[in-house]
């Protein structure tokens, strides 16, 4: 069974903290993605990576950075968390770009 | 720019009452149209991929169809466990790996 695992289901962080969200996939997929999902705004792409050490900005990269040092792991970093980054964060991976994505279970981040 | 519009936003059905969800899209060079199911508080789960107009896929009570402008997810004799949000996404040829998602249709099936 294919799997995308996010390190936390729920996180509460303080404004200004540096936050790391980790994602690991066991499918040997080249492509990995970070989305955030907010009511009424749907899924919005933050960053994606098509290879180790490669990254591309998505639609809303401001305030975020990413790291992909190994093929199976893609990390999302909130450099200085703010309350408007309170959201559900979803990691996904795909083998090639015209195939389906597999999503993790999501991380509900609350910034107070 | 690729666009996906799903309708209706919400749909309430009685158990056994069949219906359809719509996904209208505009895309430059369709590489794939995807349907996902998302339960509250969880990540989306893949259902179907459709690649060309006229294609159909089935799984249990669900059937997805595709034309050049829209896709339908038909739900036959739904059960309460089919209650979820259904997301549609398209992958175009020109947007470098960024799938475009619709906002979803939230389906509630009452027993």
PDB file of N, CA, C and O in Angstrom, chain A residues 43-112:
ATOM      1  N   UNK A  43      -7.665  24.046  -2.521  1.00  0.00           N
ATOM      2  CA  UNK A  43      -6.264  23.626  -2.400  1.00  0.00           C
ATOM      3  C   UNK A  43      -5.384  24.608  -3.159  1.00  0.00           C
ATOM      4  O   UNK A  43      -5.595  24.851  -4.345  1.00  0.00           O
ATOM      5  N   UNK A  44      -4.391  25.144  -2.468  1.00  0.00           N
ATOM      6  CA  UNK A  44      -3.470  26.079  -3.117  1.00  0.00           C
ATOM      7  C   UNK A  44      -2.049  25.544  -2.981  1.00  0.00           C
ATOM      8  O   UNK A  44      -1.619  25.169  -1.894  1.00  0.00           O
ATOM      9  N   UNK A  45      -1.333  25.565  -4.111  1.00  0.00           N
ATOM     10  CA  UNK A  45       0.010  25.011  -4.156  1.00  0.00           C
ATOM     11  C   UNK A  45       1.024  26.011  -3.598  1.00  0.00           C
ATOM     12  O   UNK A  45       1.094  27.154  -4.054  1.00  0.00           O
ATOM     13  N   UNK A  46       1.830  25.546  -2.651  1.00  0.00           N
ATOM     14  CA  UNK A  46       2.838  26.407  -2.044  1.00  0.00           C
ATOM     15  C   UNK A  46       4.171  26.240  -2.771  1.00  0.00           C
ATOM     16  O   UNK A  46       4.752  27.202  -3.272  1.00  0.00           O
ATOM     17  N   UNK A  47       4.668  25.020  -2.817  1.00  0.00           N
ATOM     18  CA  UNK A  47       5.912  24.677  -3.503  1.00  0.00           C
ATOM     19  C   UNK A  47       5.795  23.258  -4.023  1.00  0.00           C
ATOM     20  O   UNK A  47       5.052  22.448  -3.493  1.00  0.00           O
ATOM     21  N   UNK A  48       6.568  22.969  -5.053  1.00  0.00           N
ATOM     22  CA  UNK A  48       6.731  21.581  -5.434  1.00  0.00           C
ATOM     23  C   UNK A  48       8.174  21.304  -5.831  1.00  0.00           C
ATOM     24  O   UNK A  48       8.964  22.227  -6.063  1.00  0.00           O
ATOM     25  N   UNK A  49       8.486  20.030  -5.887  1.00  0.00           N
ATOM     26  CA  UNK A  49       9.850  19.595  -6.186  1.00  0.00           C
ATOM     27  C   UNK A  49       9.779  18.432  -7.164  1.00  0.00           C
ATOM     28  O   UNK A  49       9.020  17.486  -6.939  1.00  0.00           O
ATOM     29  N   UNK A  50      10.550  18.497  -8.236  1.00  0.00           N
ATOM     30  CA  UNK A  50      10.525  17.419  -9.221  1.00  0.00           C
ATOM     31  C   UNK A  50      11.785  16.561  -9.161  1.00  0.00           C
ATOM     32  O   UNK A  50      11.971  15.645  -9.957  1.00  0.00           O
ATOM     33  N   UNK A  51      12.658  16.864  -8.218  1.00  0.00           N
ATOM     34  CA  UNK A  51      13.858  16.044  -8.056  1.00  0.00           C
ATOM     35  C   UNK A  51      14.544  16.482  -6.769  1.00  0.00           C
ATOM     36  O   UNK A  51      14.268  17.579  -6.238  1.00  0.00           O
ATOM     37  N   UNK A  52      15.460  15.663  -6.320  1.00  0.00           N
ATOM     38  CA  UNK A  52      16.232  16.018  -5.134  1.00  0.00           C
ATOM     39  C   UNK A  52      16.926  17.365  -5.353  1.00  0.00           C
ATOM     40  O   UNK A  52      17.481  17.621  -6.414  1.00  0.00           O
ATOM     41  N   UNK A  53      16.856  18.194  -4.345  1.00  0.00           N
ATOM     42  CA  UNK A  53      17.461  19.521  -4.326  1.00  0.00           C
ATOM     43  C   UNK A  53      16.852  20.497  -5.326  1.00  0.00           C
ATOM     44  O   UNK A  53      17.321  21.627  -5.472  1.00  0.00           O
ATOM     45  N   UNK A  54      15.802  20.087  -6.026  1.00  0.00           N
ATOM     46  CA  UNK A  54      15.126  20.992  -6.968  1.00  0.00           C
ATOM     47  C   UNK A  54      13.803  21.435  -6.364  1.00  0.00           C
ATOM     48  O   UNK A  54      13.130  20.643  -5.684  1.00  0.00           O
ATOM     49  N   UNK A  55      13.448  22.692  -6.613  1.00  0.00           N
ATOM     50  CA  UNK A  55      12.179  23.189  -6.095  1.00  0.00           C
ATOM     51  C   UNK A  55      11.627  24.248  -7.053  1.00  0.00           C
ATOM     52  O   UNK A  55      12.398  24.932  -7.745  1.00  0.00           O
ATOM     53  N   UNK A  56      10.309  24.349  -7.039  1.00  0.00           N
ATOM     54  CA  UNK A  56       9.647  25.373  -7.844  1.00  0.00           C
ATOM     55  C   UNK A  56       8.585  26.047  -6.989  1.00  0.00           C
ATOM     56  O   UNK A  56       7.894  25.366  -6.226  1.00  0.00           O
ATOM     57  N   UNK A  57       8.435  27.342  -7.139  1.00  0.00           N
ATOM     58  CA  UNK A  57       7.385  28.047  -6.419  1.00  0.00           C
ATOM     59  C   UNK A  57       6.029  27.689  -6.995  1.00  0.00           C
ATOM     60  O   UNK A  57       5.867  27.544  -8.205  1.00  0.00           O
ATOM     61  N   UNK A  58       5.076  27.562  -6.089  1.00  0.00           N
ATOM     62  CA  UNK A  58       3.694  27.386  -6.500  1.00  0.00           C
ATOM     63  C   UNK A  58       2.991  28.729  -6.562  1.00  0.00           C
ATOM     64  O   UNK A  58       3.596  29.749  -6.898  1.00  0.00           O
ATOM     65  N   UNK A  59       1.735  28.727  -6.197  1.00  0.00           N
ATOM     66  CA  UNK A  59       0.934  29.942  -6.305  1.00  0.00           C
ATOM     67  C   UNK A  59       1.064  30.872  -5.103  1.00  0.00           C
ATOM     68  O   UNK A  59       0.840  32.078  -5.223  1.00  0.00           O
ATOM     69  N   UNK A  60       1.432  30.319  -3.940  1.00  0.00           N
ATOM     70  CA  UNK A  60       1.484  31.141  -2.725  1.00  0.00           C
ATOM     71  C   UNK A  60       2.752  30.832  -1.919  1.00  0.00           C
ATOM     72  O   UNK A  60       2.691  30.405  -0.770  1.00  0.00           O
ATOM     73  N   UNK A  61       3.947  31.087  -2.451  1.00  0.00           N
ATOM     74  CA  UNK A  61       5.180  30.715  -1.747  1.00  0.00           C
ATOM     75  C   UNK A  61       5.622  31.682  -0.656  1.00  0.00           C
ATOM     76  O   UNK A  61       6.501  31.336   0.155  1.00  0.00           O
ATOM     77  N   UNK A  62       5.022  32.854  -0.587  1.00  0.00           N
ATOM     78  CA  UNK A  62       5.506  33.885   0.342  1.00  0.00           C
ATOM     79  C   UNK A  62       5.372  33.404   1.781  1.00  0.00           C
ATOM     80  O   UNK A  62       4.318  32.949   2.204  1.00  0.00           O
ATOM     81  N   UNK A  63       6.456  33.545   2.529  1.00  0.00           N
ATOM     82  CA  UNK A  63       6.462  33.147   3.929  1.00  0.00           C
ATOM     83  C   UNK A  63       6.844  31.707   4.160  1.00  0.00           C
ATOM     84  O   UNK A  63       6.916  31.253   5.308  1.00  0.00           O
ATOM     85  N   UNK A  64       7.113  30.982   3.077  1.00  0.00           N
ATOM     86  CA  UNK A  64       7.458  29.554   3.167  1.00  0.00           C
ATOM     87  C   UNK A  64       8.768  29.289   2.426  1.00  0.00           C
ATOM     88  O   UNK A  64       9.144  30.005   1.510  1.00  0.00           O
ATOM     89  N   UNK A  65       9.429  28.221   2.833  1.00  0.00           N
ATOM     90  CA  UNK A  65      10.526  27.673   2.058  1.00  0.00           C
ATOM     91  C   UNK A  65      10.439  26.156   2.150  1.00  0.00           C
ATOM     92  O   UNK A  65       9.639  25.624   2.927  1.00  0.00           O
ATOM     93  N   UNK A  66      11.223  25.472   1.332  1.00  0.00           N
ATOM     94  CA  UNK A  66      11.175  24.012   1.318  1.00  0.00           C
ATOM     95  C   UNK A  66      12.591  23.466   1.238  1.00  0.00           C
ATOM     96  O   UNK A  66      13.538  24.161   0.870  1.00  0.00           O
ATOM     97  N   UNK A  67      12.680  22.176   1.557  1.00  0.00           N
ATOM     98  CA  UNK A  67      13.951  21.476   1.473  1.00  0.00           C
ATOM     99  C   UNK A  67      13.704  20.059   0.997  1.00  0.00           C
ATOM    100  O   UNK A  67      12.795  19.388   1.499  1.00  0.00           O
ATOM    101  N   UNK A  68      14.517  19.621   0.029  1.00  0.00           N
ATOM    102  CA  UNK A  68      14.436  18.227  -0.396  1.00  0.00           C
ATOM    103  C   UNK A  68      15.862  17.700  -0.571  1.00  0.00           C
ATOM    104  O   UNK A  68      16.431  17.775  -1.653  1.00  0.00           O
ATOM    105  N   UNK A  69      16.374  17.152   0.495  1.00  0.00           N
ATOM    106  CA  UNK A  69      17.731  16.608   0.510  1.00  0.00           C
ATOM    107  C   UNK A  69      17.766  15.142   0.087  1.00  0.00           C
ATOM    108  O   UNK A  69      18.790  14.653  -0.407  1.00  0.00           O
ATOM    109  N   UNK A  70      16.659  14.441   0.291  1.00  0.00           N
ATOM    110  CA  UNK A  70      16.542  13.044  -0.126  1.00  0.00           C
ATOM    111  C   UNK A  70      15.260  12.870  -0.924  1.00  0.00           C
ATOM    112  O   UNK A  70      14.294  13.606  -0.726  1.00  0.00           O
ATOM    113  N   UNK A  71      15.255  11.898  -1.790  1.00  0.00           N
ATOM    114  CA  UNK A  71      14.128  11.724  -2.700  1.00  0.00           C
ATOM    115  C   UNK A  71      12.818  11.515  -1.948  1.00  0.00           C
ATOM    116  O   UNK A  71      11.767  11.987  -2.367  1.00  0.00           O
ATOM    117  N   UNK A  72      12.877  10.801  -0.835  1.00  0.00           N
ATOM    118  CA  UNK A  72      11.643  10.425  -0.163  1.00  0.00           C
ATOM    119  C   UNK A  72      11.116  11.492   0.795  1.00  0.00           C
ATOM    120  O   UNK A  72      10.024  11.355   1.304  1.00  0.00           O
ATOM    121  N   UNK A  73      11.878  12.540   1.037  1.00  0.00           N
ATOM    122  CA  UNK A  73      11.512  13.490   2.089  1.00  0.00           C
ATOM    123  C   UNK A  73      11.435  14.910   1.544  1.00  0.00           C
ATOM    124  O   UNK A  73      12.346  15.391   0.873  1.00  0.00           O
ATOM    125  N   UNK A  74      10.324  15.585   1.879  1.00  0.00           N
ATOM    126  CA  UNK A  74      10.105  16.962   1.424  1.00  0.00           C
ATOM    127  C   UNK A  74       9.616  17.762   2.618  1.00  0.00           C
ATOM    128  O   UNK A  74       8.575  17.427   3.206  1.00  0.00           O
ATOM    129  N   UNK A  75      10.337  18.771   2.986  1.00  0.00           N
ATOM    130  CA  UNK A  75      10.023  19.544   4.189  1.00  0.00           C
ATOM    131  C   UNK A  75       9.529  20.927   3.823  1.00  0.00           C
ATOM    132  O   UNK A  75      10.058  21.571   2.910  1.00  0.00           O
ATOM    133  N   UNK A  76       8.535  21.365   4.537  1.00  0.00           N
ATOM    134  CA  UNK A  76       8.013  22.726   4.401  1.00  0.00           C
ATOM    135  C   UNK A  76       8.416  23.513   5.642  1.00  0.00           C
ATOM    136  O   UNK A  76       8.239  23.033   6.758  1.00  0.00           O
ATOM    137  N   UNK A  77       8.947  24.700   5.417  1.00  0.00           N
ATOM    138  CA  UNK A  77       9.440  25.518   6.525  1.00  0.00           C
ATOM    139  C   UNK A  77       8.707  26.856   6.526  1.00  0.00           C
ATOM    140  O   UNK A  77       8.641  27.535   5.491  1.00  0.00           O
ATOM    141  N   UNK A  78       8.156  27.170   7.678  1.00  0.00           N
ATOM    142  CA  UNK A  78       7.587  28.496   7.880  1.00  0.00           C
ATOM    143  C   UNK A  78       8.640  29.294   8.627  1.00  0.00           C
ATOM    144  O   UNK A  78       8.946  29.002   9.788  1.00  0.00           O
ATOM    145  N   UNK A  79       9.236  30.244   7.962  1.00  0.00           N
ATOM    146  CA  UNK A  79      10.396  30.942   8.508  1.00  0.00           C
ATOM    147  C   UNK A  79      10.058  31.705   9.794  1.00  0.00           C
ATOM    148  O   UNK A  79      10.826  31.715  10.743  1.00  0.00           O
ATOM    149  N   UNK A  80       8.910  32.335   9.815  1.00  0.00           N
ATOM    150  CA  UNK A  80       8.455  33.069  11.000  1.00  0.00           C
ATOM    151  C   UNK A  80       6.929  33.007  10.988  1.00  0.00           C
ATOM    152  O   UNK A  80       6.274  33.769  10.280  1.00  0.00           O
ATOM    153  N   UNK A  81       6.406  32.052  11.734  1.00  0.00           N
ATOM    154  CA  UNK A  81       4.979  31.754  11.634  1.00  0.00           C
ATOM    155  C   UNK A  81       4.127  32.981  11.975  1.00  0.00           C
ATOM    156  O   UNK A  81       4.424  33.747  12.905  1.00  0.00           O
ATOM    157  N   UNK A  82       3.048  33.114  11.213  1.00  0.00           N
ATOM    158  CA  UNK A  82       2.092  34.184  11.479  1.00  0.00           C
ATOM    159  C   UNK A  82       0.693  33.588  11.553  1.00  0.00           C
ATOM    160  O   UNK A  82       0.449  32.473  11.057  1.00  0.00           O
ATOM    161  N   UNK A  83      -0.221  34.311  12.159  1.00  0.00           N
ATOM    162  CA  UNK A  83      -1.568  33.768  12.367  1.00  0.00           C
ATOM    163  C   UNK A  83      -2.268  33.465  11.048  1.00  0.00           C
ATOM    164  O   UNK A  83      -3.108  32.564  10.988  1.00  0.00           O
ATOM    165  N   UNK A  84      -1.917  34.190   9.977  1.00  0.00           N
ATOM    166  CA  UNK A  84      -2.577  33.912   8.696  1.00  0.00           C
ATOM    167  C   UNK A  84      -2.031  32.655   8.020  1.00  0.00           C
ATOM    168  O   UNK A  84      -2.471  32.294   6.918  1.00  0.00           O
ATOM    169  N   UNK A  85      -1.107  31.991   8.670  1.00  0.00           N
ATOM    170  CA  UNK A  85      -0.635  30.693   8.189  1.00  0.00           C
ATOM    171  C   UNK A  85      -1.314  29.534   8.911  1.00  0.00           C
ATOM    172  O   UNK A  85      -0.971  28.364   8.684  1.00  0.00           O
ATOM    173  N   UNK A  86      -2.262  29.849   9.770  1.00  0.00           N
ATOM    174  CA  UNK A  86      -3.112  28.812  10.354  1.00  0.00           C
ATOM    175  C   UNK A  86      -3.912  28.162   9.233  1.00  0.00           C
ATOM    176  O   UNK A  86      -4.632  28.843   8.496  1.00  0.00           O
ATOM    177  N   UNK A  87      -3.767  26.844   9.091  1.00  0.00           N
ATOM    178  CA  UNK A  87      -4.375  26.182   7.940  1.00  0.00           C
ATOM    179  C   UNK A  87      -4.180  24.672   8.053  1.00  0.00           C
ATOM    180  O   UNK A  87      -3.482  24.179   8.942  1.00  0.00           O
ATOM    181  N   UNK A  88      -4.791  23.953   7.106  1.00  0.00           N
ATOM    182  CA  UNK A  88      -4.495  22.536   6.903  1.00  0.00           C
ATOM    183  C   UNK A  88      -3.434  22.451   5.812  1.00  0.00           C
ATOM    184  O   UNK A  88      -3.618  22.989   4.714  1.00  0.00           O
ATOM    185  N   UNK A  89      -2.342  21.762   6.126  1.00  0.00           N
ATOM    186  CA  UNK A  89      -1.254  21.595   5.165  1.00  0.00           C
ATOM    187  C   UNK A  89      -1.230  20.147   4.675  1.00  0.00           C
ATOM    188  O   UNK A  89      -1.253  19.212   5.472  1.00  0.00           O
ATOM    189  N   UNK A  90      -1.172  20.007   3.368  1.00  0.00           N
ATOM    190  CA  UNK A  90      -1.213  18.688   2.741  1.00  0.00           C
ATOM    191  C   UNK A  90       0.013  18.489   1.868  1.00  0.00           C
ATOM    192  O   UNK A  90       0.345  19.325   1.037  1.00  0.00           O
ATOM    193  N   UNK A  91       0.648  17.347   2.069  1.00  0.00           N
ATOM    194  CA  UNK A  91       1.767  16.940   1.243  1.00  0.00           C
ATOM    195  C   UNK A  91       1.264  15.902   0.242  1.00  0.00           C
ATOM    196  O   UNK A  91       0.359  15.114   0.562  1.00  0.00           O
ATOM    197  N   UNK A  92       1.830  15.903  -0.952  1.00  0.00           N
ATOM    198  CA  UNK A  92       1.436  14.923  -1.963  1.00  0.00           C
ATOM    199  C   UNK A  92       2.652  14.507  -2.774  1.00  0.00           C
ATOM    200  O   UNK A  92       3.643  15.240  -2.852  1.00  0.00           O
ATOM    201  N   UNK A  93       2.570  13.327  -3.378  1.00  0.00           N
ATOM    202  CA  UNK A  93       3.624  12.906  -4.291  1.00  0.00           C
ATOM    203  C   UNK A  93       3.001  12.278  -5.528  1.00  0.00           C
ATOM    204  O   UNK A  93       1.874  11.768  -5.497  1.00  0.00           O
ATOM    205  N   UNK A  94       3.744  12.343  -6.643  1.00  0.00           N
ATOM    206  CA  UNK A  94       3.308  11.765  -7.911  1.00  0.00           C
ATOM    207  C   UNK A  94       4.512  11.155  -8.594  1.00  0.00           C
ATOM    208  O   UNK A  94       5.620  11.679  -8.501  1.00  0.00           O
ATOM    209  N   UNK A  95       4.265  10.065  -9.326  1.00  0.00           N
ATOM    210  CA  UNK A  95       5.360   9.429 -10.039  1.00  0.00           C
ATOM    211  C   UNK A  95       5.790  10.291 -11.227  1.00  0.00           C
ATOM    212  O   UNK A  95       6.950  10.667 -11.348  1.00  0.00           O
ATOM    213  N   UNK A  96       4.868  10.566 -12.121  1.00  0.00           N
ATOM    214  CA  UNK A  96       5.097  11.502 -13.217  1.00  0.00           C
ATOM    215  C   UNK A  96       3.913  12.443 -13.267  1.00  0.00           C
ATOM    216  O   UNK A  96       2.896  12.206 -12.602  1.00  0.00           O
ATOM    217  N   UNK A  97       4.016  13.486 -14.035  1.00  0.00           N
ATOM    218  CA  UNK A  97       3.104  14.604 -13.852  1.00  0.00           C
ATOM    219  C   UNK A  97       1.734  14.406 -14.492  1.00  0.00           C
ATOM    220  O   UNK A  97       0.876  15.254 -14.342  1.00  0.00           O
ATOM    221  N   UNK A  98       1.502  13.315 -15.193  1.00  0.00           N
ATOM    222  CA  UNK A  98       0.149  13.068 -15.679  1.00  0.00           C
ATOM    223  C   UNK A  98      -0.461  11.842 -15.015  1.00  0.00           C
ATOM    224  O   UNK A  98      -1.319  11.177 -15.577  1.00  0.00           O
ATOM    225  N   UNK A  99      -0.005  11.556 -13.816  1.00  0.00           N
ATOM    226  CA  UNK A  99      -0.611  10.488 -13.021  1.00  0.00           C
ATOM    227  C   UNK A  99      -1.176  11.072 -11.733  1.00  0.00           C
ATOM    228  O   UNK A  99      -0.924  12.229 -11.393  1.00  0.00           O
ATOM    229  N   UNK A 100      -1.894  10.231 -11.023  1.00  0.00           N
ATOM    230  CA  UNK A 100      -2.576  10.707  -9.831  1.00  0.00           C
ATOM    231  C   UNK A 100      -1.585  11.068  -8.731  1.00  0.00           C
ATOM    232  O   UNK A 100      -0.467  10.555  -8.674  1.00  0.00           O
ATOM    233  N   UNK A 101      -2.039  11.938  -7.845  1.00  0.00           N
ATOM    234  CA  UNK A 101      -1.262  12.307  -6.664  1.00  0.00           C
ATOM    235  C   UNK A 101      -1.740  11.486  -5.473  1.00  0.00           C
ATOM    236  O   UNK A 101      -2.915  11.129  -5.362  1.00  0.00           O
ATOM    237  N   UNK A 102      -0.803  11.186  -4.602  1.00  0.00           N
ATOM    238  CA  UNK A 102      -1.105  10.529  -3.337  1.00  0.00           C
ATOM    239  C   UNK A 102      -0.840  11.540  -2.232  1.00  0.00           C
ATOM    240  O   UNK A 102       0.239  12.136  -2.183  1.00  0.00           O
ATOM    241  N   UNK A 103      -1.835  11.710  -1.372  1.00  0.00           N
ATOM    242  CA  UNK A 103      -1.755  12.730  -0.339  1.00  0.00           C
ATOM    243  C   UNK A 103      -1.482  12.117   1.034  1.00  0.00           C
ATOM    244  O   UNK A 103      -1.894  10.973   1.321  1.00  0.00           O
ATOM    245  N   UNK A 104      -0.832  12.899   1.854  1.00  0.00           N
ATOM    246  CA  UNK A 104      -0.714  12.549   3.258  1.00  0.00           C
ATOM    247  C   UNK A 104      -2.004  12.860   3.990  1.00  0.00           C
ATOM    248  O   UNK A 104      -2.977  13.359   3.410  1.00  0.00           O
ATOM    249  N   UNK A 105      -2.003  12.576   5.283  1.00  0.00           N
ATOM    250  CA  UNK A 105      -3.219  12.726   6.080  1.00  0.00           C
ATOM    251  C   UNK A 105      -3.471  14.169   6.487  1.00  0.00           C
ATOM    252  O   UNK A 105      -4.539  14.494   6.987  1.00  0.00           O
ATOM    253  N   UNK A 106      -2.490  15.042   6.248  1.00  0.00           N
ATOM    254  CA  UNK A 106      -2.680  16.451   6.557  1.00  0.00           C
ATOM    255  C   UNK A 106      -2.148  16.827   7.921  1.00  0.00           C
ATOM    256  O   UNK A 106      -2.140  16.003   8.848  1.00  0.00           O
ATOM    257  N   UNK A 107      -1.695  18.061   8.031  1.00  0.00           N
ATOM    258  CA  UNK A 107      -1.287  18.645   9.311  1.00  0.00           C
ATOM    259  C   UNK A 107      -2.126  19.891   9.543  1.00  0.00           C
ATOM    260  O   UNK A 107      -2.093  20.825   8.740  1.00  0.00           O
ATOM    261  N   UNK A 108      -2.871  19.858  10.636  1.00  0.00           N
ATOM    262  CA  UNK A 108      -3.655  21.038  11.013  1.00  0.00           C
ATOM    263  C   UNK A 108      -2.779  21.923  11.878  1.00  0.00           C
ATOM    264  O   UNK A 108      -2.477  21.584  13.010  1.00  0.00           O
ATOM    265  N   UNK A 109      -2.313  23.044  11.324  1.00  0.00           N
ATOM    266  CA  UNK A 109      -1.435  23.960  12.028  1.00  0.00           C
ATOM    267  C   UNK A 109      -2.236  25.155  12.529  1.00  0.00           C
ATOM    268  O   UNK A 109      -2.964  25.788  11.764  1.00  0.00           O
ATOM    269  N   UNK A 110      -2.073  25.435  13.808  1.00  0.00           N
ATOM    270  CA  UNK A 110      -2.666  26.620  14.404  1.00  0.00           C
ATOM    271  C   UNK A 110      -1.538  27.508  14.917  1.00  0.00           C
ATOM    272  O   UNK A 110      -0.685  27.033  15.686  1.00  0.00           O
ATOM    273  N   UNK A 111      -1.515  28.759  14.479  1.00  0.00           N
ATOM    274  CA  UNK A 111      -0.515  29.716  14.947  1.00  0.00           C
ATOM    275  C   UNK A 111      -1.224  30.727  15.846  1.00  0.00           C
ATOM    276  O   UNK A 111      -2.178  31.383  15.435  1.00  0.00           O
ATOM    277  N   UNK A 112      -0.727  30.804  17.087  1.00  0.00           N
ATOM    278  CA  UNK A 112      -1.391  31.674  18.077  1.00  0.00           C
ATOM    279  C   UNK A 112      -0.499  32.846  18.458  1.00  0.00           C
ATOM    280  O   UNK A 112       0.710  32.819  18.260  1.00  0.00           O
TER     281      UNK A 112
END
